[in-house]
């Protein structure tokens, strides 16, 4: 076994202090986790009642997508009141009870903060519409005059992330066609003007409101989008923020340098509270050095590594992204934050079952090529074991511990993601990864709630993936996650010194076929992922600690890590 690269610097140890450097954080999507009242939509009491599941699973913390007052035009990412709970999810008392119970169980709670935009039904936006052009109320949002003789054209050519123009014209209080407001997402999500100190004060009050209620931190929605180029130049390039334009020009609405001052100010607020409260950036930013700027010592604590999530099933590609992104975050003293699935992307159990070379899709519909279920399952389990062995923190999206696939045959008439409607169905959207969880294989609604109702339909095959089928079943994905999370702790993988190695048995194989590294407190754990089709014989004397699949046995009787599998070995 040859070490082929310098050791990646390890993140600082977490011994109670700086828990976030190594934590495994479970994302709860409240609409789809557990329903307590039978209306078909998940809610806070449903979550509280099921927190034991997360303790049994072995995660350290929970991040909840928004549960605030909202018309639900973008599943709660359109907030009408940041300091109250939407009746569909419960009450503020339910939120307090959930936080209290989580803390009793030793789980930390991270809530979602949506500072880029509000709902158009927020009191601030209603006041802005009523007050008219030039008013302080309008200055809370990004209202501009239109172009053209009578202002009939949008102020810029910007496109919304969800499709269609990013500007909407309003009717003024006197009934005449008036100004336009910016919405980088849906028309019902007007962007706030972060150059206005009033906006800063109001959102800082929101931070304090939830910190006072005891939450352990915030996942910050669209963290790279809050500030815009005040000149509002046209930008006809695709809106995808991970791509820069061909000539290297930076987008006027994404990842601007002046956004960082906001996070420095928030960090000061969090640091003024007891305990270790954290900020987590949802920032679709590349290259890795630009993302790392969000986790400098006086800014946020974590930033999702979406470049990792987007990486193809290839040993060479994974090695490259891990090396580059870990180096960039280490450079600023931050952990790397690994993630494979969330409520915005096709679940990795399906994504990894798509034909090689398929670009990451925005949902999958029945008339598109379907993922290979068995291949997707095998690769997803392998990808997860690889991820959970990497140094740093990791996020797990609800249902991935069951190996849930994407719902890829959902009828168009039940789809709710605004992307689907705004693109006339050209983009399938994210409903397929947001389907209510299957808890019990033979109960109505698969045990999601007492009535059997579910706000999105569950595919038939979800019964096979239900928790009660997998719990206690050797080899199930659920038991694999439990074992991995337990061993990750015992073997201290999250603070290990990762060193890539070339195994003698891989000498004749293609570079993207196998990935191997050592890690753990004494470097004694060997992690091997077979990306290709050919099993890899176990190194002589290796003890298998955990494997994502049953070992294969070669003609010579030697045991091997099978294709599309990851093994944790004691070498
Ligand atoms: C990112 C969130 O994860 C996504 O679900 C939402 O639609 C957009 N931000 C807009 O808030």
Coordinates of C-alpha atoms and ligand atoms in Angstrom, one line a residue:
X1 CA 0.0 0.0 0.0
X2 CA 1.6 3.2 -1.1
X3 CA 0.6 6.6 0.2
X4 CA 0.3 8.8 -2.9
X5 CA -0.4 12.2 -1.6
X6 CA 0.4 14.4 1.4
X7 CA -2.1 14.0 4.2
X8 CA -5.0 16.4 4.0
X9 CA -4.9 18.5 7.1
X10 CA -7.4 17.3 9.7
X11 CA -10.2 19.5 11.0
X12 CA -9.7 20.5 14.6
X13 CA -11.0 18.0 17.1
X14 CA -14.5 18.2 18.4
X15 CA -14.7 17.4 22.1
X16 CA -18.0 19.0 22.9
X17 CA -16.6 22.3 21.8
X18 CA -17.1 23.1 18.1
X19 CA -19.5 20.2 17.7
X20 CA -20.3 21.4 14.2
X21 CA -16.9 20.5 12.8
X22 CA -17.7 16.8 12.9
X23 CA -21.5 16.6 13.3
X24 CA -23.8 14.5 11.2
X25 CA -26.9 16.6 10.7
X26 CA -30.2 15.2 9.6
X27 CA -32.4 17.3 7.4
X28 CA -36.1 17.2 8.2
X29 CA -38.4 18.4 5.6
X30 CA -41.4 19.2 7.8
X31 CA -44.1 18.7 5.2
X32 CA -43.0 15.2 4.6
X33 CA -41.6 13.8 7.8
X34 CA -44.6 12.8 10.0
X35 CA -48.1 14.0 10.2
X36 CA -49.8 14.1 13.6
X37 CA -53.2 15.5 12.8
X38 CA -54.2 13.6 9.7
X39 CA -54.3 16.5 7.2
X40 CA -51.8 14.8 5.0
X41 CA -49.1 17.4 5.7
X42 CA -46.3 16.7 8.2
X43 CA -46.1 19.0 11.3
X44 CA -44.0 19.9 14.3
X45 CA -45.8 17.5 16.8
X46 CA -45.2 14.8 14.3
X47 CA -41.5 15.6 14.3
X48 CA -41.3 15.7 18.1
X49 CA -43.0 12.3 18.4
X50 CA -40.4 10.8 16.0
X51 CA -37.2 12.3 17.4
X52 CA -36.4 9.0 18.9
X53 CA -35.9 7.6 15.4
X54 CA -33.1 10.1 14.9
X55 CA -31.5 9.2 18.2
X56 CA -31.6 5.5 17.2
X57 CA -30.2 6.4 13.9
X58 CA -27.3 8.1 15.6
X59 CA -27.2 11.7 14.2
X60 CA -26.0 14.7 16.2
X61 CA -28.4 17.4 15.1
X62 CA -31.4 18.2 13.0
X63 CA -31.9 20.9 10.4
X64 CA -35.5 21.7 9.6
X65 CA -36.7 23.3 6.4
X66 CA -39.0 26.3 7.0
X67 CA -42.1 25.9 9.2
X68 CA -43.0 29.6 9.4
X69 CA -46.3 31.3 8.4
X70 CA -46.4 31.0 4.7
X71 CA -48.8 30.7 1.8
X72 CA -46.6 27.7 0.8
X73 CA -46.1 28.9 -2.8
X74 CA -42.6 27.5 -2.5
X75 CA -43.2 24.9 0.2
X76 CA -42.5 27.4 3.0
X77 CA -39.5 29.2 1.4
X78 CA -41.9 32.1 0.9
X79 CA -42.2 33.4 4.5
X80 CA -45.1 35.7 5.5
X81 CA -44.1 35.9 9.1
X82 CA -40.6 34.9 10.3
X83 CA -41.6 34.8 13.9
X84 CA -44.6 32.5 13.9
X85 CA -45.4 29.0 12.9
X86 CA -47.7 28.2 10.0
X87 CA -50.9 26.6 11.3
X88 CA -50.3 23.7 8.9
X89 CA -47.2 22.9 11.0
X90 CA -48.5 23.8 14.4
X91 CA -47.9 26.6 16.8
X92 CA -45.0 28.4 18.5
X93 CA -45.6 26.3 21.5
X94 CA -45.2 23.2 19.3
X95 CA -41.8 24.7 18.1
X96 CA -40.7 25.2 21.7
X97 CA -41.8 21.7 22.7
X98 CA -39.8 20.3 19.7
X99 CA -36.7 22.2 20.6
X100 CA -37.0 21.2 24.3
X101 CA -37.5 17.5 23.5
X102 CA -34.6 17.5 21.0
X103 CA -32.3 19.0 23.6
X104 CA -33.5 16.4 26.2
X105 CA -32.5 13.7 23.7
X106 CA -29.1 15.4 23.1
X107 CA -30.0 16.6 19.6
X108 CA -29.2 20.1 18.4
X109 CA -31.8 22.0 16.3
X110 CA -30.9 24.2 13.3
X111 CA -33.7 26.2 11.7
X112 CA -34.0 27.6 8.2
X113 CA -33.6 31.3 7.7
X114 CA -34.8 32.7 4.4
X115 CA -33.3 36.2 4.1
X116 CA -33.1 36.8 0.4
X117 CA -36.9 37.2 -0.1
X118 CA -40.2 37.2 1.8
X119 CA -43.6 36.1 0.6
X120 CA -45.6 38.7 -1.3
X121 CA -48.1 38.1 1.5
X122 CA -45.6 39.4 4.2
X123 CA -46.8 42.6 5.9
X124 CA -43.6 44.3 4.7
X125 CA -44.5 43.7 1.1
X126 CA -48.1 44.6 1.5
X127 CA -47.0 47.9 3.1
X128 CA -44.6 48.4 0.2
X129 CA -47.3 48.0 -2.4
X130 CA -49.7 50.3 -0.5
X131 CA -47.2 53.0 0.1
X132 CA -46.2 53.6 -3.5
X133 CA -43.0 54.6 -5.3
X134 CA -40.3 56.4 -3.4
X135 CA -41.6 55.4 0.0
X136 CA -39.4 53.9 2.8
X137 CA -41.7 50.9 2.6
X138 CA -40.8 50.2 -1.0
X139 CA -37.1 50.6 -0.2
X140 CA -37.3 47.4 1.8
X141 CA -37.6 45.5 -1.5
X142 CA -36.0 46.0 -5.0
X143 CA -38.5 48.0 -6.9
X144 CA -37.3 49.7 -10.1
X145 CA -38.9 51.6 -13.0
X146 CA -39.3 49.6 -16.1
X147 CA -37.7 50.3 -19.4
X148 CA -39.5 51.3 -22.6
X149 CA -41.6 54.4 -23.3
X150 CA -44.0 53.8 -20.5
X151 CA -42.0 51.5 -18.3
X152 CA -43.6 48.5 -19.9
X153 CA -40.4 46.5 -20.1
X154 CA -38.6 44.8 -17.2
X155 CA -35.6 46.8 -15.7
X156 CA -33.2 44.0 -16.7
X157 CA -33.2 40.8 -18.7
X158 CA -32.6 38.6 -15.6
X159 CA -34.3 35.3 -15.5
X160 CA -35.8 33.7 -12.4
X161 CA -34.2 30.5 -11.1
X162 CA -37.6 28.9 -11.4
X163 CA -38.0 30.0 -15.0
X164 CA -39.5 33.1 -16.7
X165 CA -38.5 36.7 -16.0
X166 CA -37.2 37.7 -12.6
X167 CA -39.2 41.0 -12.5
X168 CA -43.0 41.5 -12.0
X169 CA -44.8 44.7 -12.6
X170 CA -47.2 46.0 -10.0
X171 CA -50.4 48.0 -10.2
X172 CA -49.9 51.2 -8.2
X173 CA -52.4 52.2 -5.5
X174 CA -54.0 54.6 -8.0
X175 CA -54.7 51.7 -10.4
X176 CA -52.1 52.5 -13.0
X177 CA -49.4 50.1 -14.2
X178 CA -46.4 50.9 -12.1
X179 CA -42.9 49.8 -11.0
X180 CA -41.4 46.3 -11.2
X181 CA -40.0 44.3 -8.3
X182 CA -37.2 41.7 -8.4
X183 CA -37.9 38.1 -7.6
X184 CA -35.0 35.8 -8.2
X185 CA -37.3 32.9 -7.5
X186 CA -41.2 32.8 -7.8
X187 CA -43.3 36.0 -8.3
X188 CA -44.6 35.3 -4.8
X189 CA -41.0 35.7 -3.4
X190 CA -40.0 39.3 -3.7
X191 CA -36.3 40.0 -3.0
X192 CA -35.4 42.1 -0.1
X193 CA -33.0 45.1 -0.6
X194 CA -30.0 44.2 1.6
X195 CA -28.3 47.6 0.9
X196 CA -31.1 49.0 3.2
X197 CA -30.1 49.1 6.9
X198 CA -33.7 48.6 7.8
X199 CA -33.7 45.1 6.2
X200 CA -30.5 44.2 8.1
X201 CA -32.0 45.3 11.4
X202 CA -35.3 43.4 10.8
X203 CA -33.6 40.1 9.9
X204 CA -31.2 40.5 12.8
X205 CA -34.2 40.7 15.1
X206 CA -35.4 37.4 13.5
X207 CA -32.1 35.8 14.4
X208 CA -32.4 36.9 18.0
X209 CA -36.1 35.8 18.1
X210 CA -35.1 32.2 17.4
X211 CA -31.8 32.3 19.3
X212 CA -33.8 33.4 22.3
X213 CA -36.0 30.4 21.9
X214 CA -33.0 28.1 22.1
X215 CA -32.2 27.0 18.6
X216 CA -28.6 26.0 17.9
X217 CA -28.3 27.7 14.6
X218 CA -29.5 28.6 11.1
X219 CA -29.2 27.2 7.7
X220 CA -29.1 30.3 5.5
X221 CA -31.1 30.0 2.3
X222 CA -29.6 31.5 -0.9
X223 CA -26.7 32.8 1.2
X224 CA -24.8 33.8 -2.0
X225 CA -27.7 35.9 -3.3
X226 CA -28.5 38.6 -0.8
X227 CA -26.6 41.5 -2.4
X228 CA -27.0 42.6 -6.0
X229 CA -24.9 44.8 -8.3
X230 CA -26.5 48.2 -7.6
X231 CA -26.1 49.1 -11.3
X232 CA -28.4 46.3 -12.3
X233 CA -26.7 45.4 -15.5
X234 CA -28.3 43.0 -17.9
X235 CA -27.2 39.4 -17.5
X236 CA -28.3 37.1 -20.3
X237 CA -26.2 34.1 -19.1
X238 CA -27.9 31.1 -17.6
X239 CA -28.9 31.7 -14.1
X240 CA -27.2 28.7 -12.6
X241 CA -24.8 30.3 -10.1
X242 CA -22.3 27.5 -10.1
X243 CA -21.3 28.4 -13.6
X244 CA -19.4 31.6 -14.5
X245 CA -19.8 33.1 -17.9
X246 CA -17.4 32.2 -20.7
X247 CA -15.5 35.4 -20.4
X248 CA -15.2 34.9 -16.6
X249 CA -17.6 37.8 -15.8
X250 CA -19.3 37.4 -12.4
X251 CA -23.0 37.4 -12.1
X252 CA -24.6 40.6 -10.8
X253 CA -26.8 38.7 -8.4
X254 CA -24.7 35.9 -7.0
X255 CA -21.7 35.6 -4.7
X256 CA -20.8 39.3 -4.5
X257 CA -18.0 40.3 -2.2
X258 CA -20.2 42.7 -0.2
X259 CA -22.4 39.8 1.0
X260 CA -19.8 38.8 3.5
X261 CA -20.2 41.8 5.8
X262 CA -23.7 40.6 6.5
X263 CA -22.5 37.3 7.9
X264 CA -19.8 38.9 9.9
X265 CA -22.5 40.9 11.6
X266 CA -24.6 37.8 12.2
X267 CA -21.6 35.9 13.6
X268 CA -21.2 38.6 16.2
X269 CA -24.8 38.1 17.2
X270 CA -24.5 34.3 17.5
X271 CA -21.3 34.6 19.4
X272 CA -23.0 36.8 21.9
X273 CA -25.2 33.9 22.9
X274 CA -24.3 31.0 25.2
X275 CA -23.6 27.6 23.7
X276 CA -22.2 27.1 20.2
X277 CA -24.8 28.4 17.7
X278 CA -24.0 28.0 14.1
X279 CA -24.6 29.4 10.6
X280 CA -24.7 27.1 7.6
X281 CA -24.5 28.6 4.1
X282 CA -26.6 27.3 1.3
X283 CA -24.4 28.9 -1.3
X284 CA -24.2 27.4 -4.8
X285 CA -20.8 28.9 -5.4
X286 CA -17.7 27.7 -7.3
X287 CA -14.7 27.5 -7.3
X288 CA -14.1 26.0 -3.8
X289 CA -12.0 29.0 -2.7
X290 CA -15.1 31.3 -3.3
X291 CA -17.2 29.0 -1.2
X292 CA -14.6 28.8 1.5
X293 CA -14.8 32.6 1.9
X294 CA -18.2 32.0 3.6
X295 CA -16.6 30.0 6.3
X296 CA -13.8 32.2 7.3
X297 CA -13.3 32.4 11.1
X298 CA -15.5 35.5 11.6
X299 CA -18.4 34.4 9.2
X300 CA -20.3 31.2 8.9
X301 CA -19.4 27.8 10.4
X302 CA -20.3 25.5 7.5
X303 CA -21.2 25.7 3.8
X304 CA -22.7 22.8 1.9
X305 CA -20.3 21.3 -0.5
X306 CA -22.5 21.2 -3.6
X307 CA -19.6 20.6 -5.9
X308 CA -19.2 17.2 -4.1
X309 CA -22.9 16.5 -4.5
X310 CA -22.7 17.2 -8.2
X311 CA -19.7 14.9 -8.8
X312 CA -20.0 12.0 -11.2
X313 CA -19.6 8.4 -10.2
X314 CA -15.9 8.2 -10.8
X315 CA -13.0 7.6 -8.5
X316 CA -10.8 10.2 -10.2
X317 CA -13.5 12.8 -10.0
X318 CA -14.3 12.1 -6.3
X319 CA -10.6 12.2 -5.4
X320 CA -10.2 15.5 -7.2
X321 CA -13.2 17.2 -5.6
X322 CA -12.4 15.9 -2.1
X323 CA -8.8 17.1 -2.4
X324 CA -9.6 20.5 -3.8
X325 CA -12.6 21.3 -1.5
X326 CA -11.0 20.0 1.7
X327 CA -7.9 22.0 1.0
X328 CA -9.9 25.2 0.4
X329 CA -11.9 24.9 3.6
X330 CA -8.8 23.9 5.6
X331 CA -7.1 27.0 4.3
X332 CA -9.6 29.1 6.2
X333 CA -9.7 26.8 9.2
X334 CA -13.2 25.4 8.5
X335 CA -14.5 21.8 8.2
X336 CA -15.7 20.6 4.9
X337 CA -19.5 19.9 4.9
X338 CA -20.4 16.9 2.8
X339 CA -23.8 16.3 1.3
X340 CA -25.3 13.9 -1.2
X341 CA -29.1 14.7 -1.1
X342 CA -31.5 17.4 0.0
X343 CA -35.0 18.6 -0.8
X344 CA -33.8 20.4 -4.0
X345 CA -32.1 17.6 -5.9
X346 CA -32.9 14.1 -7.2
X347 CA -32.3 11.6 -4.4
X348 CA -28.8 10.1 -4.7
X349 CA -30.3 6.5 -4.8
X350 CA -31.8 7.5 -8.1
X351 CA -29.3 10.0 -9.4
X352 CA -26.5 7.4 -9.2
X353 CA -28.7 4.9 -11.1
X354 CA -28.9 7.2 -14.2
X355 CA -26.7 6.4 -17.3
X356 CA -23.2 7.6 -17.1
X357 CA -22.8 11.2 -18.4
X358 CA -26.4 12.2 -17.6
X359 CA -26.2 15.8 -16.3
X360 CA -27.8 16.3 -12.9
X361 CA -31.5 16.5 -13.7
X362 CA -34.1 18.8 -12.1
X363 CA -36.5 16.0 -11.2
X364 CA -37.3 12.9 -13.3
X365 CA -40.7 12.4 -15.0
X366 CA -42.3 9.2 -16.3
X367 CA -41.5 9.9 -19.9
X368 CA -37.8 10.3 -19.3
X369 CA -35.2 7.5 -19.0
X370 CA -35.7 5.8 -15.6
X371 CA -32.9 5.2 -13.2
X372 CA -31.6 1.6 -12.7
X373 CA -33.0 0.9 -9.2
X374 CA -30.5 -1.8 -8.2
X375 CA -27.5 0.1 -9.5
X376 CA -28.7 3.3 -7.8
X377 CA -29.2 1.5 -4.5
X378 CA -25.7 -0.1 -4.6
X379 CA -24.0 3.1 -5.5
X380 CA -26.0 5.2 -3.0
X381 CA -24.9 2.9 -0.2
X382 CA -21.3 3.0 -1.4
X383 CA -21.4 6.8 -1.8
X384 CA -22.8 7.2 1.7
X385 CA -20.1 5.0 3.3
X386 CA -17.5 7.0 1.4
X387 CA -19.0 10.3 2.5
X388 CA -19.3 9.3 6.2
X389 CA -15.6 8.3 6.3
X390 CA -14.4 11.7 5.1
X391 CA -13.1 14.2 7.6
X392 CA -15.5 17.0 8.5
X393 CA -19.3 17.3 8.9
X394 CA -22.0 15.6 6.8
X395 CA -25.7 16.1 6.1
X396 CA -28.2 13.3 5.7
X397 CA -31.6 14.1 4.0
X398 CA -34.6 12.4 5.5
X399 CA -35.4 9.1 3.9
X400 CA -31.9 8.5 2.6
X401 CA -31.3 6.3 5.6
X402 CA -34.0 4.1 4.1
X403 CA -32.4 4.2 0.6
X404 CA -35.5 6.0 -0.7
X405 CA -35.5 6.5 -4.4
X406 CA -36.9 9.6 -6.2
X407 CA -40.6 9.4 -7.1
X408 CA -40.0 9.4 -10.9
X409 CA -43.6 8.7 -12.1
X410 CA -45.5 11.4 -10.3
X411 CA -48.5 12.7 -12.4
X412 CA -48.2 16.2 -13.6
X413 CA -51.5 17.3 -12.0
X414 CA -50.3 16.7 -8.5
X415 CA -46.9 18.4 -8.9
X416 CA -46.5 21.5 -6.6
X417 CA -43.0 22.8 -7.2
X418 CA -43.4 26.2 -8.9
X419 CA -40.6 25.3 -11.2
X420 CA -42.9 22.9 -13.0
X421 CA -45.6 25.5 -13.8
X422 CA -43.2 28.3 -14.5
X423 CA -41.3 26.3 -17.2
X424 CA -44.5 24.9 -18.7
X425 CA -43.4 21.4 -17.5
X426 CA -40.0 21.7 -19.2
X427 CA -38.4 21.3 -15.8
X428 CA -39.9 18.5 -13.8
X429 CA -38.9 20.1 -10.5
X430 CA -38.3 18.8 -7.0
X431 CA -41.5 17.1 -5.9
X432 CA -40.1 13.7 -6.5
X433 CA -37.6 14.0 -3.6
X434 CA -40.2 15.5 -1.2
X435 CA -42.6 12.6 -0.9
X436 CA -43.9 11.8 2.6
X437 CA -41.8 9.2 4.4
X438 CA -42.9 5.5 4.7
X439 CA -42.8 4.4 8.3
X440 CA -44.9 1.3 8.2
X441 CA -45.3 -0.9 5.1
X442 CA -48.9 -2.0 5.7
X443 CA -50.5 1.1 7.1
X444 CA -52.5 3.6 5.1
X445 CA -50.2 6.3 3.8
X446 CA -47.4 4.0 4.9
X447 CA -47.7 5.2 8.4
X448 CA -47.0 8.9 7.6
X449 CA -50.0 10.0 9.6
X450 CA -53.2 8.8 11.2
X451 CA -55.5 9.4 8.2
X452 CA -53.6 7.8 5.4
X453 CA -53.6 11.2 3.5
X454 CA -50.3 12.4 2.0
X455 CA -49.9 15.8 0.3
X456 CA -47.9 14.2 -2.5
X457 CA -48.6 10.6 -3.6
X458 CA -46.2 7.9 -2.4
X459 CA -45.0 5.5 -5.2
X460 CA -46.0 1.9 -4.7
X461 CA -42.4 0.7 -4.2
X462 CA -42.1 2.9 -1.0
X463 CA -43.7 0.0 1.0
X464 CA -40.6 -2.0 0.4
X465 CA -38.5 0.8 1.8
X466 CA -40.6 1.4 5.0
X467 CA -38.8 1.8 8.2
X468 CA -40.5 -1.2 9.9
X469 CA -39.3 -3.5 7.1
X470 CA -35.7 -2.4 7.5
X471 CA -35.4 -1.9 11.2
X472 CA -33.5 -4.9 12.7
X473 CA -33.1 -6.4 9.3
X474 CA -29.4 -7.3 8.7
X475 CA -28.1 -5.7 5.5
X476 CA -30.9 -3.1 5.2
X477 CA -29.9 0.4 4.3
X478 CA -31.3 1.6 7.6
X479 CA -29.0 -0.7 9.6
X480 CA -26.1 0.2 7.4
X481 CA -26.6 3.9 8.2
X482 CA -26.8 3.0 11.9
X483 CA -23.7 0.9 11.9
X484 CA -21.8 3.6 9.9
X485 CA -22.8 6.4 12.2
X486 CA -21.8 4.3 15.3
X487 CA -18.5 3.3 13.7
X488 CA -17.7 6.8 12.5
X489 CA -17.8 7.9 16.1
X490 CA -15.8 4.9 17.5
X491 CA -13.2 5.1 14.8
X492 CA -13.0 8.9 15.0
X493 CA -13.3 9.2 11.3
X494 CA -14.5 12.8 11.3
X495 CA -11.2 14.1 12.5
X496 CA -9.0 11.5 10.7
X497 CA -6.0 12.4 8.6
X498 CA -7.1 11.4 5.2
X499 CA -4.3 10.1 3.0
X500 CA -4.9 8.7 -0.5
X501 CA -3.3 5.3 -1.2
X502 CA -2.6 3.1 -4.2
X503 CA -3.3 -0.5 -3.4
X504 CA -1.0 -3.0 -5.1
X505 CA -4.1 -4.8 -6.5
X506 CA -5.2 -1.7 -8.4
X507 CA -2.0 -1.3 -10.4
X508 CA -3.5 -2.5 -13.6
X509 CA -6.8 -0.8 -13.2
X510 CA -8.1 2.5 -14.7
X511 CA -7.6 5.6 -12.5
X512 CA -11.3 6.2 -11.9
X513 CA -12.1 2.6 -11.0
X514 CA -11.1 2.4 -7.4
X515 CA -10.5 5.0 -4.7
X516 CA -8.7 4.2 -1.5
X517 CA -7.6 6.2 1.5
X518 CA -6.5 5.7 5.1
X519 CA -8.1 7.6 8.0
X520 CA -9.0 7.3 11.6
X521 CA -7.2 8.4 14.7
X522 CA -4.2 6.2 14.1
X523 CA -4.5 6.1 10.3
X524 CA -5.5 2.5 10.7
X525 CA -8.8 2.5 8.8
X526 CA -8.6 1.8 5.1
X527 CA -11.6 3.0 3.1
X528 CA -12.0 1.4 -0.4
X529 CA -14.7 2.3 -3.0
X530 CA -15.0 0.3 -6.2
X531 CA -16.4 2.5 -8.8
X532 CA -16.0 0.1 -11.7
X533 CA -17.4 -3.3 -12.5
X534 CA -14.6 -5.5 -11.3
X535 CA -14.4 -6.6 -7.7
X536 CA -11.3 -5.7 -5.7
X537 CA -9.6 -8.5 -3.8
X538 CA -9.3 -7.6 -0.1
X539 CA -5.7 -6.6 0.9
X540 CA -4.0 -9.5 2.7
X541 CA -4.9 -9.6 6.4
X542 CA -7.6 -6.9 6.1
X543 CA -10.4 -7.1 8.6
X544 CA -13.8 -5.9 7.3
X545 CA -15.3 -3.3 9.6
X546 CA -18.3 -2.5 7.4
X547 CA -19.2 -2.9 3.8
X548 CA -22.0 -1.4 1.8
X549 CA -22.7 -4.8 0.0
X550 CA -22.0 -8.5 0.6
X551 CA -18.4 -9.4 -0.1
X552 CA -17.8 -11.2 -3.4
X553 CA -15.7 -14.3 -3.5
X554 CA -13.3 -14.8 -6.5
X555 CA -12.6 -18.1 -8.3
X556 CA -9.5 -18.3 -6.2
X557 CA -11.6 -18.2 -3.1
X558 CA -10.3 -14.7 -2.1
X559 CA -12.9 -12.3 -0.8
X560 CA -13.3 -9.0 -2.6
X561 CA -15.1 -5.7 -2.4
X562 CA -17.8 -6.0 -5.1
X563 CA -18.5 -3.5 -7.9
X564 CA -20.2 -0.2 -6.8
X565 CA -19.4 -0.8 -3.1
X566 CA -17.4 0.8 -0.3
X567 CA -15.7 -1.1 2.5
X568 CA -14.2 0.2 5.7
X569 CA -11.3 -2.1 6.6
X570 CA -8.8 -2.4 9.4
X571 CA -5.6 -2.7 7.4
Ligands
LIG1 C1 -33.1 27.2 -1.8 C2 -34.1 26.2 -1.1 O1 -33.4 25.1 -0.7 C3 -35.2 25.9 -2.1 O2 -36.0 24.9 -1.8 C4 -35.9 27.2 -2.4 O3 -36.9 27.0 -3.4 C5 -35.0 28.3 -2.8 N1 -33.8 28.4 -2.0 C6 -35.7 29.7 -2.7 O4 -35.9 30.0 -1.4

